[in-house]
Amino acid sequence: MTTIPFVSPRKRSTTSRASDPKIPHLTPEQLEAFGDEMDALRQRLVADLGEEDAAYIRGIVKRQQQFEVAGRVLFYLPPAWPLAVAALSVSKILENMEIGHNVMHGQYDWLGDPKLNSRIYDWDNVCPGEQWKYSHNYIHHTFTNVLGKDRDIGYGILRMDEDQKWHPYYLGNPLYAFLLMVFFEWGVAMHDLEVENIVKGRRKLEENAQLHAAIMKKVKRQALKDYVIFPALTGPFFPLTFAGNAVANLVRNVWAFNIIFCGHFPAGVATFTEAECEDESRGHWYYRQLLGSANITGGRLFHIMSGNLSHQIEHHLFPDIPARRYPEIAVEVREICERYGITYNTGRLSRQLYTVAKKIVRLSLPTPKAGPGREPVAEPAAAEAA
Amino acid sequence: MTITQRVLSSRLVAALAYPHGVDRYLEQVNPMWSATEVRARVVDIARETSGEHPVATLTLQPTGTWRGHRSGQYVQVGVDLEGGRRATRCFSISSAASLPGERFTLTIRSAAKGGGRSHAEGVVSRYLVDEAEPGLILHLSQAAGDFTVHESAATPTNNHLLMISGGSGITPVMSHVRTLLRDGYDGHVHRKVTFLHYARSRADQIFADELAEIAAADNGVTVHLRYGAHRFDADELRHLVGDFRDIDTWACGPAGLIELIQDAYADSPRLRVEFFKPPAFAAAGDTDGTITFARSRTSVLNSGAHLLEQAEAAGLTPEFGCRMGICFSCTSRKTEGTVRNVLTGETSSLPDEDIRICVSAPVGSCSIDL
């Protein structure tokens, strides 16, 4: 096995590019060997899936429902309001992250249980699962961190990479990020409408008619449940329940946003150009997933509450393998990375969040030209519209 | 429908449980509680025959959501197997027609063990016959199928009805006979039923005692049992019932028997058939065979490429995404045949299986719902 000499990183910028010298350039042969190792790891995991994984996800569903029922019931006891909100928030976080996100990835399709099947499951969120699966499972997971292809880079609203051309619109970068955090589920729901491409004239409004109808249908039913029926069922406590449900949705939004932004935007995460990914080999795809993702360290409970997206790297390598397996394979993935000289980006939540926040603020201002770099490729349309 | 049932399946409760459905919550409390799904508890298991392919009759208590069945219908049965996977197969119901919520029975022959090839296919029947115990919860569909009889005691006809079955194909036919006898459609009003059955051997005969009773009773039902190498023969049938092409006939059994019967009946509309056929298996690396895209009524010769590519080459435009097996956009149902996962090399021969066609290469012949 060839060991790639580690090139010491230069402290120049906190965003990396695949062409940066600090990122090891693997030869096609090395990439192939690297891909084979990942494939072997994957195969071993797939062969090992079984009863424990089934029991785990069913256990999480049960626990989530207990929190949900507890939350809904505690609204009948006004003094327990904070408890009710906490229980409902936990329920919504578990449902969206460890259950919804992972089930809709097809991680549990092998169980043959329609209730845990990616084609059937829909989550407790205003974004219709059907649309999310397209933009997330296909677009984001296939073209991870490829500028101009992966619409999750800045979500068409933010400037999250130096290679996105600056525009005065981006002076609002921190504000937009804050708003996206507060209204995260709505942002996710709007994501598929590709508003930025409509503004740019790359996409026709008519193309959105169907998507829009599906979103409105989902929004109505979600709102009916959280803001009409459940509050009404608590009679005189209507306003309290209404507010409690809104807070629970907010808590989930803030939590999900923070976990997800730590997945691809901390310092040191690399982005790629379309040219770099042309005719990509399987090995290069794995390599790109690794360089384009970052982990968060934490305890078991933290990992569960993040839907194991705290192991974003392992998730991007093996998006269709039950997320509960990520912590156990992280050790091996890290070891493989070390052998190939690939930086395994991980850190405490506070550290990752800090670098994400710094990036959001820094990129709100124009990036000084630092010598011959890549031409800006992605130019979010919201900027042009502004 | 009870009041509880009505409340549970109301729109209000559905709106509260949205987007998950009420059953997701109910089943946590009691697997026999449900608003729309059908489940059943196995309440009794009786051995019908032993030997190499033992047969057992399972009595099921369905949830209140069971709408009942007409004789000759089948039900989909999902079993949670060892390893956490749920496998689903269809079985004909062997008991007389049931009303909503009523108990019914399945009579199942256990598939051969260790045969390697039939391993995947027979896993559900083997589990139900050899390992199931009273108390086991099964996941069901509603009853379905058109292999039904329209005659009843209330029908003012005296049609002669003919039932032909082979092996475990006796189950839906037995359901017919039991229903007819229970409901008083018998010889006393000059209504005749002829029952012709082919079994491997006397020891393998399912419902032997009951058939003997039926044959002995004064009920207008004639039972003919044939064993071993005795094959279906049109002349013999003519000798038994006269011009059979003019008699309403229900035939169920292995594909070989059904083909013989179909040939004998030519295109007579009086014949209704139901058959089971052994799944097509192919050796790894076998790329000979035909790929059938059922919904588009297209067939192509297996080129060995993954199914998505073959479908596109055939002019189809299936949905797809990553084309590398991660996004599940292209998931389609394989109704029969063997596919090899090009990523893991694993082969799978389960019928009615959801596969990602971008990473599944057919081995031999295979049929896809595309």
Short mmCIF file of C-alpha atoms in Angstrom, two decimals, chain A residues 89-319:
data_model
loop_
_atom_site.label_atom_id
_atom_site.label_comp_id
_atom_site.label_asym_id
_atom_site.label_seq_id
_atom_site.Cartn_x
_atom_site.Cartn_y
_atom_site.Cartn_z
CA SER A 89 -39.15 19.29 20.17
CA VAL A 90 -37.27 16.07 20.88
CA SER A 91 -39.96 14.13 19.04
CA LYS A 92 -39.77 16.37 16.00
CA ILE A 93 -35.97 16.29 15.94
CA LEU A 94 -35.90 12.49 16.17
CA GLU A 95 -38.62 12.16 13.57
CA ASN A 96 -36.96 14.45 11.05
CA MET A 97 -33.37 13.38 11.57
CA GLU A 98 -32.76 9.86 12.89
CA ILE A 99 -35.99 8.54 11.37
CA GLY A 100 -37.17 10.71 8.45
CA HIS A 101 -33.86 11.65 6.88
CA ASN A 102 -32.42 8.18 7.25
CA VAL A 103 -35.50 6.19 6.25
CA MET A 104 -36.02 8.39 3.18
CA HIS A 105 -32.42 7.66 2.22
CA GLY A 106 -33.48 4.05 1.79
CA GLN A 107 -31.34 2.95 4.74
CA TYR A 108 -34.04 0.59 5.92
CA ASP A 109 -35.61 -0.49 2.63
CA TRP A 110 -34.01 -3.91 3.08
CA LEU A 111 -36.33 -4.55 6.02
CA GLY A 112 -39.28 -4.91 3.67
CA ASP A 113 -41.41 -2.93 6.14
CA PRO A 114 -43.63 -0.45 4.29
CA LYS A 115 -43.58 1.86 7.31
CA LEU A 116 -39.82 2.22 7.06
CA ASN A 117 -39.58 2.30 3.28
CA SER A 118 -38.06 5.26 1.44
CA ARG A 119 -40.72 5.18 -1.24
CA ILE A 120 -43.56 5.39 1.24
CA TYR A 121 -42.27 7.40 4.18
CA ASP A 122 -43.03 11.08 4.51
CA TRP A 123 -41.74 13.19 7.39
CA ASP A 124 -43.27 15.61 9.86
CA ASN A 125 -42.02 18.65 7.99
CA VAL A 126 -43.55 21.08 5.48
CA CYS A 127 -41.24 19.84 2.74
CA PRO A 128 -42.86 16.96 0.83
CA GLY A 129 -40.59 13.92 1.17
CA GLU A 130 -40.93 13.16 -2.51
CA GLN A 131 -39.30 16.48 -3.48
CA TRP A 132 -36.67 16.34 -0.78
CA LYS A 133 -35.57 12.91 -1.94
CA TYR A 134 -34.86 14.30 -5.40
CA SER A 135 -32.85 17.34 -4.35
CA HIS A 136 -31.15 15.61 -1.44
CA ASN A 137 -30.62 11.94 -2.28
CA TYR A 138 -29.95 12.53 -5.93
CA ILE A 139 -28.62 16.05 -6.49
CA HIS A 140 -26.83 16.72 -3.22
CA HIS A 141 -25.48 13.23 -2.58
CA THR A 142 -24.38 12.64 -6.15
CA PHE A 143 -22.85 16.06 -6.86
CA THR A 144 -21.69 16.80 -3.32
CA ASN A 145 -19.80 20.08 -3.14
CA VAL A 146 -19.52 20.47 -6.90
CA LEU A 147 -20.00 24.18 -7.48
CA GLY A 148 -22.79 24.94 -9.88
CA LYS A 149 -24.23 21.43 -9.43
CA ASP A 150 -24.80 20.92 -5.71
CA ARG A 151 -27.57 23.34 -4.84
CA ASP A 152 -26.92 22.70 -1.15
CA ILE A 153 -23.91 25.03 -1.35
CA GLY A 154 -25.57 28.13 0.03
CA TYR A 155 -29.03 26.85 -0.95
CA GLY A 156 -29.22 29.51 -3.66
CA ILE A 157 -29.39 32.17 -0.95
CA LEU A 158 -26.01 32.31 0.75
CA ARG A 159 -22.44 32.74 -0.34
CA MET A 160 -20.68 29.75 1.23
CA ASP A 161 -17.69 29.44 -1.06
CA GLU A 162 -15.04 31.85 -2.30
CA ASP A 163 -15.73 30.75 -5.83
CA GLN A 164 -19.25 32.07 -5.68
CA LYS A 165 -18.89 35.53 -7.21
CA TRP A 166 -19.42 38.31 -4.70
CA HIS A 167 -22.28 40.79 -5.08
CA PRO A 168 -23.48 43.56 -2.75
CA TYR A 169 -26.49 41.32 -2.07
CA TYR A 170 -24.18 39.10 -0.02
CA LEU A 171 -23.58 41.86 2.54
CA GLY A 172 -26.72 40.33 4.03
CA ASN A 173 -25.11 36.86 4.25
CA PRO A 174 -25.29 36.66 8.09
CA LEU A 175 -28.87 37.91 8.11
CA TYR A 176 -29.97 35.45 5.44
CA ALA A 177 -28.28 32.63 7.34
CA PHE A 178 -30.10 33.63 10.51
CA LEU A 179 -33.45 33.74 8.72
CA LEU A 180 -32.77 30.40 7.05
CA MET A 181 -32.04 28.93 10.47
CA VAL A 182 -35.31 30.21 11.97
CA PHE A 183 -37.40 29.17 8.98
CA PHE A 184 -35.33 26.14 8.08
CA GLU A 185 -38.16 23.72 7.25
CA TRP A 186 -39.68 26.37 4.98
CA GLY A 187 -36.32 26.90 3.34
CA VAL A 188 -36.06 23.17 2.74
CA ALA A 189 -39.58 23.12 1.29
CA MET A 190 -38.83 26.04 -1.05
CA HIS A 191 -35.49 24.54 -2.08
CA ASP A 192 -36.93 22.44 -4.89
CA LEU A 193 -38.67 25.39 -6.48
CA GLU A 194 -35.18 26.58 -7.48
CA VAL A 195 -36.28 30.19 -7.16
CA GLU A 196 -32.75 31.37 -7.94
CA ASN A 197 -32.88 29.63 -11.31
CA ILE A 198 -36.27 31.19 -12.04
CA VAL A 199 -34.90 34.65 -11.30
CA LYS A 200 -32.03 33.85 -13.62
CA GLY A 201 -34.39 32.72 -16.35
CA ARG A 202 -32.92 29.20 -16.32
CA ARG A 203 -36.14 27.70 -15.11
CA LYS A 204 -39.71 28.45 -16.08
CA LEU A 205 -42.36 29.26 -13.51
CA GLU A 206 -44.66 26.66 -15.10
CA GLU A 207 -42.20 23.93 -14.17
CA ASN A 208 -43.00 24.69 -10.56
CA ALA A 209 -46.78 24.40 -10.75
CA GLN A 210 -46.85 20.76 -9.68
CA LEU A 211 -44.16 21.11 -7.04
CA HIS A 212 -45.88 24.16 -5.68
CA ALA A 213 -49.21 22.38 -5.43
CA ALA A 214 -47.61 19.49 -3.55
CA ILE A 215 -45.88 21.87 -1.14
CA MET A 216 -49.11 23.77 -0.46
CA LYS A 217 -50.95 20.54 0.22
CA LYS A 218 -48.31 19.45 2.70
CA VAL A 219 -48.12 22.90 4.31
CA LYS A 220 -51.89 22.99 4.81
CA ARG A 221 -51.96 19.60 6.51
CA GLN A 222 -48.95 20.35 8.68
CA ALA A 223 -50.47 23.68 9.72
CA LEU A 224 -53.88 22.15 10.31
CA LYS A 225 -52.34 19.64 12.70
CA ASP A 226 -49.93 21.87 14.63
CA TYR A 227 -51.77 25.18 14.54
CA VAL A 228 -55.49 24.32 14.43
CA ILE A 229 -56.55 20.86 15.57
CA PHE A 230 -54.12 20.15 18.41
CA PRO A 231 -54.49 23.67 19.86
CA ALA A 232 -58.28 23.42 19.50
CA LEU A 233 -58.32 20.09 21.29
CA THR A 234 -56.81 21.75 24.35
CA GLY A 235 -59.78 24.14 24.47
CA PRO A 236 -59.03 27.18 26.63
CA PHE A 237 -55.32 26.58 26.31
CA PHE A 238 -55.48 27.11 22.55
CA PRO A 239 -52.98 30.01 22.47
CA LEU A 240 -50.53 28.16 24.73
CA THR A 241 -50.64 24.99 22.67
CA PHE A 242 -50.39 26.98 19.46
CA ALA A 243 -47.32 28.79 20.74
CA GLY A 244 -45.84 25.56 22.11
CA ASN A 245 -46.14 23.81 18.77
CA ALA A 246 -44.58 26.80 17.03
CA VAL A 247 -41.67 26.76 19.47
CA ALA A 248 -41.15 23.02 19.00
CA ASN A 249 -40.99 23.52 15.24
CA LEU A 250 -38.57 26.39 15.78
CA VAL A 251 -36.33 24.34 18.06
CA ARG A 252 -36.22 21.61 15.45
CA ASN A 253 -35.40 24.20 12.75
CA VAL A 254 -32.53 25.71 14.70
CA TRP A 255 -31.10 22.33 15.68
CA ALA A 256 -31.34 20.82 12.20
CA PHE A 257 -29.85 23.93 10.59
CA ASN A 258 -26.85 23.92 12.90
CA ILE A 259 -26.13 20.21 12.52
CA ILE A 260 -26.52 20.38 8.76
CA PHE A 261 -24.38 23.48 8.31
CA CYS A 262 -21.61 21.72 10.22
CA GLY A 263 -21.75 18.94 7.64
CA HIS A 264 -20.29 20.73 4.64
CA PHE A 265 -19.34 24.29 5.59
CA PRO A 266 -16.73 24.15 8.39
CA ALA A 267 -13.22 25.32 7.68
CA GLY A 268 -11.19 22.86 5.66
CA VAL A 269 -14.02 21.32 3.68
CA ALA A 270 -13.24 21.20 -0.02
CA THR A 271 -15.35 22.16 -3.00
CA PHE A 272 -14.91 20.95 -6.54
CA THR A 273 -15.42 22.18 -10.06
CA GLU A 274 -17.45 20.33 -12.65
CA ALA A 275 -14.27 19.87 -14.68
CA GLU A 276 -12.60 18.07 -11.79
CA CYS A 277 -15.46 15.62 -11.63
CA GLU A 278 -15.86 14.83 -15.29
CA ASP A 279 -16.01 11.08 -15.96
CA GLU A 280 -15.48 10.55 -12.27
CA SER A 281 -14.37 7.14 -11.07
CA ARG A 282 -15.97 5.49 -8.08
CA GLY A 283 -12.77 6.06 -6.14
CA HIS A 284 -12.84 9.77 -6.90
CA TRP A 285 -16.46 9.95 -5.86
CA TYR A 286 -15.56 8.51 -2.45
CA TYR A 287 -12.58 10.87 -2.28
CA ARG A 288 -14.80 13.85 -3.04
CA GLN A 289 -17.39 12.79 -0.43
CA LEU A 290 -14.64 12.59 2.15
CA LEU A 291 -13.09 15.95 1.38
CA GLY A 292 -16.49 17.58 1.08
CA SER A 293 -17.86 16.58 4.47
CA ALA A 294 -17.08 17.23 8.12
CA ASN A 295 -17.97 15.43 11.34
CA ILE A 296 -18.90 16.63 14.80
CA THR A 297 -17.61 14.84 17.87
CA GLY A 298 -19.94 14.04 20.74
CA GLY A 299 -21.59 11.38 22.86
CA ARG A 300 -24.04 8.68 21.88
CA LEU A 301 -27.09 10.78 22.67
CA PHE A 302 -25.75 13.66 20.63
CA HIS A 303 -25.19 11.37 17.66
CA ILE A 304 -28.74 10.03 17.89
CA MET A 305 -30.23 13.51 18.17
CA SER A 306 -28.28 14.59 15.11
CA GLY A 307 -29.64 11.62 13.18
CA ASN A 308 -26.01 10.49 13.17
CA LEU A 309 -25.34 13.35 10.76
CA SER A 310 -22.59 14.16 13.21
CA HIS A 311 -20.92 11.48 11.08
CA GLN A 312 -21.52 13.38 7.87
CA ILE A 313 -18.37 11.86 6.35
CA GLU A 314 -19.53 8.27 6.85
CA HIS A 315 -23.03 9.29 5.77
CA HIS A 316 -21.70 10.70 2.51
CA LEU A 317 -19.59 7.62 1.86
CA PHE A 318 -22.47 5.23 2.56
CA PRO A 319 -25.72 7.22 2.41
#
